[in-house]
Tab-separated table of C-alpha atoms and ligand atoms in Angstrom:
chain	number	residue	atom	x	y	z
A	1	UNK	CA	-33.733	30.607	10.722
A	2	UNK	CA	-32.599	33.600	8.837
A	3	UNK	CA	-30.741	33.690	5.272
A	4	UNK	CA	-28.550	36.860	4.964
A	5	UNK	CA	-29.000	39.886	4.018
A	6	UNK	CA	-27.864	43.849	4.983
A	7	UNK	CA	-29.614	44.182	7.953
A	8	UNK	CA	-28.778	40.767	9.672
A	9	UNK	CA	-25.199	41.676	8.655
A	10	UNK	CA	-25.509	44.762	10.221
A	11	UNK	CA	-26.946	43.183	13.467
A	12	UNK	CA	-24.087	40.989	13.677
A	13	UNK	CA	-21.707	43.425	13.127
A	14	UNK	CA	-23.299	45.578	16.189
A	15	UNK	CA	-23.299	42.641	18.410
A	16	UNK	CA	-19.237	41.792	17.369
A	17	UNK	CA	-18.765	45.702	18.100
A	18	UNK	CA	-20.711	45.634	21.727
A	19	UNK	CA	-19.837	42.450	23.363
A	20	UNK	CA	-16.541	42.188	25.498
A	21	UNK	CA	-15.327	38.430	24.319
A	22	UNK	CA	-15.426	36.386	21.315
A	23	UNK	CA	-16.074	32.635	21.361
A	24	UNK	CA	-15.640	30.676	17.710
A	25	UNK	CA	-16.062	27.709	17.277
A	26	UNK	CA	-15.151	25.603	13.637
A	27	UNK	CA	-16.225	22.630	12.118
A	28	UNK	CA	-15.360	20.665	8.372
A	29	UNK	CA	-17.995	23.829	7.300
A	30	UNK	CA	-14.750	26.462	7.691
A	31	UNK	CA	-12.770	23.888	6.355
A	32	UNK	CA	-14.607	23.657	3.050
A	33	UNK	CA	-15.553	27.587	2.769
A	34	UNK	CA	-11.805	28.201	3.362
A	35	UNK	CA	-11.576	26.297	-0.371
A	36	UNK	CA	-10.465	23.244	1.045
A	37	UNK	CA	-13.313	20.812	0.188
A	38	UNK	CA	-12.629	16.835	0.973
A	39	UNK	CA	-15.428	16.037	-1.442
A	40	UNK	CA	-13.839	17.956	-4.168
A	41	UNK	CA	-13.354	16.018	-7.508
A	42	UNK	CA	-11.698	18.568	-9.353
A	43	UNK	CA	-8.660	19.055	-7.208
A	44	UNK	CA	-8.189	15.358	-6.398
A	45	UNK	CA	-7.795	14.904	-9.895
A	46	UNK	CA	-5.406	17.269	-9.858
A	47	UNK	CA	-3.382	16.888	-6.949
A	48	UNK	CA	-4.616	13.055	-6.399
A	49	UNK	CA	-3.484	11.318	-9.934
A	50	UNK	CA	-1.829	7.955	-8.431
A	51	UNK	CA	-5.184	7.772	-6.373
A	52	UNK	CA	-7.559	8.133	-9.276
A	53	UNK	CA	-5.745	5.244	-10.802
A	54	UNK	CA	-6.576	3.408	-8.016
A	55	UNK	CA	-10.234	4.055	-8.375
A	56	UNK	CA	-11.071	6.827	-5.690
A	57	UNK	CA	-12.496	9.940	-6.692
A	58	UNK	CA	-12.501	12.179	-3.490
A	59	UNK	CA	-10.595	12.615	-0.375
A	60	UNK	CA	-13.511	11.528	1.936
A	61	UNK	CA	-13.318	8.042	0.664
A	62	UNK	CA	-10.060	7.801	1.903
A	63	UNK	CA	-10.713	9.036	5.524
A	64	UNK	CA	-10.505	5.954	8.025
A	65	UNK	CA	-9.832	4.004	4.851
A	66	UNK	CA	-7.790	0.545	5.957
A	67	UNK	CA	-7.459	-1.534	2.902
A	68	UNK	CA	-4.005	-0.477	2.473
A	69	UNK	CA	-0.527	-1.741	2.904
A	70	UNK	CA	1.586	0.827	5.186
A	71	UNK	CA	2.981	1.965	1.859
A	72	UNK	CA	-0.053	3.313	0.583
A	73	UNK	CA	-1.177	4.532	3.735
A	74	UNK	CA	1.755	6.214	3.979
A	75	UNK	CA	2.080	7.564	0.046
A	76	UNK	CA	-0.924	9.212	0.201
A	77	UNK	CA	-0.863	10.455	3.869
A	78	UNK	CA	2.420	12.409	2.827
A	79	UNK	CA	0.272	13.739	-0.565
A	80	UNK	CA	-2.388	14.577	1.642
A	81	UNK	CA	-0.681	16.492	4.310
A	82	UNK	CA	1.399	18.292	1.767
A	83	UNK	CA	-1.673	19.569	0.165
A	84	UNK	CA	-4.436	20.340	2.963
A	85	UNK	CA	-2.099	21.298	5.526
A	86	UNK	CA	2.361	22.132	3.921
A	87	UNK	CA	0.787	24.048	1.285
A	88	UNK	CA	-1.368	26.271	2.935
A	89	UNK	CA	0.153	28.582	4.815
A	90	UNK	CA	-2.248	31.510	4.589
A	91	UNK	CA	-5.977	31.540	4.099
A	92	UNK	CA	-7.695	34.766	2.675
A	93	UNK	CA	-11.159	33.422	4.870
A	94	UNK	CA	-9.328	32.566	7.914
A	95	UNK	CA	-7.542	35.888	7.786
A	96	UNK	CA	-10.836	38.155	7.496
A	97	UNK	CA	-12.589	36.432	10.721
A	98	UNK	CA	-8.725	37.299	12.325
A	99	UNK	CA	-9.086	41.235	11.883
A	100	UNK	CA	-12.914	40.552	12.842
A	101	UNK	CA	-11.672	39.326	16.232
A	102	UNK	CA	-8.045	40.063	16.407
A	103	UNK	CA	-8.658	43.282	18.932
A	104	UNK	CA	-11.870	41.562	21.050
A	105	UNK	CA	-10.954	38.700	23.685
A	106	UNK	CA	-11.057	36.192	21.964
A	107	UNK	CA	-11.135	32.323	22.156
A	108	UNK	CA	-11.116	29.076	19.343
A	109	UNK	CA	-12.627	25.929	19.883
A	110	UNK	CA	-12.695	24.090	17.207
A	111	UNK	CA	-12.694	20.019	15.431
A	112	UNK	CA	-10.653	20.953	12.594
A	113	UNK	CA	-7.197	19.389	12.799
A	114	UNK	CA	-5.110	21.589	9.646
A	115	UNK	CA	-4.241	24.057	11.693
A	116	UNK	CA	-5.474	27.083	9.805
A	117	UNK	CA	-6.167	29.025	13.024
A	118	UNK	CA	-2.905	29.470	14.154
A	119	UNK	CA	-1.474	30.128	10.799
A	120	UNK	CA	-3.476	33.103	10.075
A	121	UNK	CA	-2.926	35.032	13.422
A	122	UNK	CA	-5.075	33.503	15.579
A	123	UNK	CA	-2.610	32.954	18.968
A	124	UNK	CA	-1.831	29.395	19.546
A	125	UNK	CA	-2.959	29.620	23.623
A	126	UNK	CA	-6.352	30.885	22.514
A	127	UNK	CA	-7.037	27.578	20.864
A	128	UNK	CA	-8.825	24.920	21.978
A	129	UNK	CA	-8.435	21.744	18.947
A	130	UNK	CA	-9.561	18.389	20.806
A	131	UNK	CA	-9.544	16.468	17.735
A	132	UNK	CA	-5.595	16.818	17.141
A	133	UNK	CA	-2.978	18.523	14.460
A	134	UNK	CA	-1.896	17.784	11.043
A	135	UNK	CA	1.224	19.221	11.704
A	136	UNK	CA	1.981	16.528	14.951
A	137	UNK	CA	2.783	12.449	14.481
A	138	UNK	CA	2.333	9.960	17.887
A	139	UNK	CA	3.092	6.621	18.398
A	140	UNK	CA	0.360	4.053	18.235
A	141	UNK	CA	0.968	2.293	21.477
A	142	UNK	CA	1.618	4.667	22.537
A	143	UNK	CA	4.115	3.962	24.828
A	144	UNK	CA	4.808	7.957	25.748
A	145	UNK	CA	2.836	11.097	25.923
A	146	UNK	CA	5.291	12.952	23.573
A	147	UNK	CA	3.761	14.237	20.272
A	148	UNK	CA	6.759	14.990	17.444
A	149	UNK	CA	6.171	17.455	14.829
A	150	UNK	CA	5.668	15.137	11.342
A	151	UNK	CA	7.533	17.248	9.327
A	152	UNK	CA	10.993	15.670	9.372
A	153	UNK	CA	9.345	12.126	9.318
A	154	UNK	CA	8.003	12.937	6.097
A	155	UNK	CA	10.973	14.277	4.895
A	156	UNK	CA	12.803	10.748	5.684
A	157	UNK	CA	9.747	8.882	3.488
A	158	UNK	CA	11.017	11.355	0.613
A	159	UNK	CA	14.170	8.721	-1.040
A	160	UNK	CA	11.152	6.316	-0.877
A	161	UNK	CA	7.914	8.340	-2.371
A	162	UNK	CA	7.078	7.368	-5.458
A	163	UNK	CA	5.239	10.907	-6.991
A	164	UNK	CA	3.804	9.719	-10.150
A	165	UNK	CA	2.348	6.440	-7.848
A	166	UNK	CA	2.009	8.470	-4.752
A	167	UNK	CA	3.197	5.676	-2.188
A	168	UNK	CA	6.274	4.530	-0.736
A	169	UNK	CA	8.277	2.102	-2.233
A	170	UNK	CA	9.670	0.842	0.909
A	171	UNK	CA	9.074	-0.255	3.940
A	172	UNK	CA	12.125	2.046	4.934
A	173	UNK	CA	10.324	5.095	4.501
A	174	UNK	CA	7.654	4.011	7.330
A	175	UNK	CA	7.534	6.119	10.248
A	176	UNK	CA	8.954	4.393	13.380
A	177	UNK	CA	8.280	5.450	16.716
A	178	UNK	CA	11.490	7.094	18.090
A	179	UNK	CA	10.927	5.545	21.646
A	180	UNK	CA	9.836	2.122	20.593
A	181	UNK	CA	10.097	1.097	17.228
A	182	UNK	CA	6.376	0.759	17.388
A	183	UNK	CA	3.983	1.887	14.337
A	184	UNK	CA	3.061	5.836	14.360
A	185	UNK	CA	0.166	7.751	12.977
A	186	UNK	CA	-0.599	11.334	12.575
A	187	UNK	CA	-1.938	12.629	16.032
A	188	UNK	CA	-5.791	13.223	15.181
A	189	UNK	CA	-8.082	11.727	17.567
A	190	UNK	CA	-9.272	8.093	15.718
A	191	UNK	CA	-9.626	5.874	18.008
A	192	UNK	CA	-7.955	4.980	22.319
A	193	UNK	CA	-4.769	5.466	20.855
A	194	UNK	CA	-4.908	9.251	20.713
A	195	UNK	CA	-2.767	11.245	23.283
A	196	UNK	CA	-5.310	13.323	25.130
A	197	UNK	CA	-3.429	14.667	27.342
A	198	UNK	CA	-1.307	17.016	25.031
A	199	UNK	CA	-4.875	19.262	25.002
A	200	UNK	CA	-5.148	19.353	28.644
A	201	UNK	CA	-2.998	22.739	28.798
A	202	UNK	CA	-5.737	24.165	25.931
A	203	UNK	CA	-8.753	22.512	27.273
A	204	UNK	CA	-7.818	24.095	30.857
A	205	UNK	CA	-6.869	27.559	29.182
A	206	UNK	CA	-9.961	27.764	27.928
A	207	UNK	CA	-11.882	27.126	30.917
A	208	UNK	CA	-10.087	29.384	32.767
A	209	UNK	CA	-11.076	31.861	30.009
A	210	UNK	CA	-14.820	31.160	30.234
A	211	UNK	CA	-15.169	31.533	34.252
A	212	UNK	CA	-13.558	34.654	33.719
A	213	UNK	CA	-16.465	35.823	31.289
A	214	UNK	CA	-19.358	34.661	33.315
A	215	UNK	CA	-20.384	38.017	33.529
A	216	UNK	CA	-19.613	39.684	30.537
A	217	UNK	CA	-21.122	40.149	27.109
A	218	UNK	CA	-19.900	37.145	25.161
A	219	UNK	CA	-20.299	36.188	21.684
A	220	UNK	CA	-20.432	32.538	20.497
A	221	UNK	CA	-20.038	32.441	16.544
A	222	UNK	CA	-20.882	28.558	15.726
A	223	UNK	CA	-19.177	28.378	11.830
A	224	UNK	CA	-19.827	25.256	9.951
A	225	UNK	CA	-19.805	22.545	13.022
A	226	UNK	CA	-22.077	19.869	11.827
A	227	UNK	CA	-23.065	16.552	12.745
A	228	UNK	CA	-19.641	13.856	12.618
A	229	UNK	CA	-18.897	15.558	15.425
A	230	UNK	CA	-21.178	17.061	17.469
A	231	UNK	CA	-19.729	16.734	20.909
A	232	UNK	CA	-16.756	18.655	20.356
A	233	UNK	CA	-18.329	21.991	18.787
A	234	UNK	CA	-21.614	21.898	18.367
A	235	UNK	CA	-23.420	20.893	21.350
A	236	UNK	CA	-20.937	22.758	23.959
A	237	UNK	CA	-21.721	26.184	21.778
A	238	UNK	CA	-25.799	25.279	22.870
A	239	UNK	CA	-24.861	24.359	26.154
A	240	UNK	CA	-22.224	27.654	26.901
A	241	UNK	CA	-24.852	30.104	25.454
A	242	UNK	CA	-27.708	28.760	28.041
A	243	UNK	CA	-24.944	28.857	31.067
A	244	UNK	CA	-23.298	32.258	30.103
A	245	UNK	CA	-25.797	35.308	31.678
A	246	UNK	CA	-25.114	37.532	28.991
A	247	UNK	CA	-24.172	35.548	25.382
A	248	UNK	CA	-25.872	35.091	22.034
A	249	UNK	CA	-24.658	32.425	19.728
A	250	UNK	CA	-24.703	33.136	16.146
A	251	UNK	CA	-24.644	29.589	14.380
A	252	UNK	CA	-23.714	30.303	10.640
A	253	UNK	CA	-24.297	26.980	8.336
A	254	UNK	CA	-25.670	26.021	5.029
A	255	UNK	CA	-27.344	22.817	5.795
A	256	UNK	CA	-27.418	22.698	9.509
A	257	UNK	CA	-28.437	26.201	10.937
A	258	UNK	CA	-31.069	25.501	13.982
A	259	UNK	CA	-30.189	24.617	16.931
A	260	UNK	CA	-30.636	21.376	19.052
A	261	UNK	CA	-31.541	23.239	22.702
A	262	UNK	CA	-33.702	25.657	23.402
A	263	UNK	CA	-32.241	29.005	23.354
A	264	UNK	CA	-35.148	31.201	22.924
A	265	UNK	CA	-33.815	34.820	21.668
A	266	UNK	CA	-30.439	34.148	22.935
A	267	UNK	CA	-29.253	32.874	19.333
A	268	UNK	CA	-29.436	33.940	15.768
A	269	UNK	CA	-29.492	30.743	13.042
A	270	UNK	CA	-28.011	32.113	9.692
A	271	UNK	CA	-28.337	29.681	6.780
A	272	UNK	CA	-25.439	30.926	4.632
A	273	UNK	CA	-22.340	29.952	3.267
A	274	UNK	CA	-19.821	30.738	5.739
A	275	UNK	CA	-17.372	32.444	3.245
A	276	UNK	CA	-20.515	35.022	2.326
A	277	UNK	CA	-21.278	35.668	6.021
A	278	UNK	CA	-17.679	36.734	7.065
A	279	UNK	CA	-17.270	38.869	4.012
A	280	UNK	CA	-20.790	40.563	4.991
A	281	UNK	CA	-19.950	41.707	8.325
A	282	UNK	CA	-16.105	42.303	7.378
A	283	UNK	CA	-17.775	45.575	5.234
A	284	UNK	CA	-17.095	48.426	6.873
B	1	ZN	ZN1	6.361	4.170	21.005
């Protein structure tokens, strides 16, 4: 484990310069370094106030929450995704680690679901996001594989959103599915009902992209994948540095820095807060 400092910046830096392909992969650690924290009081208060009345405090409390009519589900789902996901169409973090990689080969795997990836450069058939988008709504059947961007079904809650309350006011502004009338939900993997199959063009792409590295210099940068998750991110990045020849993983997080495997000297732990790290090595 290494905190960081000048010369592990500059180490990194050499290895980013020398090696012929990028791997990242994200967890909720980019996320919140990227100055979108779901445990952040402050801004719920501030963008949350019908919630606070309501007695919650944080947007964590609300994830898998299901004490809720539809109309609250709904109210806050729309104040949610307007915040963490409408509003943010450019992120200062996510846009350094693009010119770090934006000229290497480069690939994203990654649980995070709000998209910030392919807003700030990164090219949509380079990423790999099991977990789902904010930006996409599914039916909860679901009686068809098609995904529909959300955006116009929020915009047809909008006669019904009450903004000082922050939920709907009628059942009318519900999201329907299109096909069957059934229930929707935003398409983020939360239980059987998730369509998988929308990823299998990504999840393919990016095999394809690691047979074709098997023997080149590769670089696996692990940022902020912890533990909800660690199937998706976290163990693969172990598992991919062992199996590629040539690869060193550089695993940057502030609580959860080692590694599970064995990787002897192929990987660098950096206990650090991610938003420090890719300033660090961004200095030319
Ligand atoms: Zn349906």
């Amino acid at each position: 484990m290494q905190s960081l400092n000048q010369q592990l910046a500059v180490k990194v830096k050499a290895l980013l310069n020398e090696c012929d392909a990028v791997l990242i992969g994200a967890g909720a650690g980019l996320t919140s370094a990227a100055g979108i924290d779901y445990w952040d009081e402050q801004a719920f208060a501030r963008i949350f106030p019908g919630w606070i009345k309501r007695g919650f405090t944080a947007q964590y409390q609300l994830m898998g929450y299901s004490h809720w009519s539809q109309e609250e589900q709904w109210g806050y789902y729309k104040t949610h995704l307007d915040y963490v996901y409408f509003s943010q169409q450019s992120n200062p973090l996510y846009q350094s680690l693009y010119q770090l990689v934006k000229d290497k080969d480069y690939f994203v795997m990654t649980s995070n679901v709000d998209g910030h990836f392919y807003k700030n450069g990164f090219d949509k058939s380079r990423i790999y996001a099991p977990q789902g988008d904010y930006g996409l709504i599914q039916c909860t059947q679901p009686c068809t594989k098609q995904v529909w961007e959300i955006k116009p079904f929020l915009d047809q809650m909008h006669p019904y959103y009450d903004a000082r309350e922050q939920i709907l006011t009628s059942a009318l502004g519900i999201p329907k599915c299109p096909v069957c009338g059934s229930d929707m939900f935003i398409h983020v993997r939360i239980d059987a009902s998730f369509i998988d199959d929308v990823h299998e063009l990504e999840r393919q792409a990016l095999f394809d992209w690691l047979a074709a590295q098997e023997r080149k210099r590769v670089l696996l940068i692990d940022l902020g994948s912890g533990f909800n998750t660690p199937t998706v991110i976290r163990l693969p990045m172990e598992k991919l540095t062992i199996t590629l020849a040539d690869a060193t993983l550089v695993r940057v997080n502030l609580d959860h820095a080692n590694t599970t495997l064995d990787l002897g000297n192929k990987v660098i732990s950096v206990q650090s807060d991610i938003a420090e790290f890719i300033k660090n090595i961004s200095i030319e």
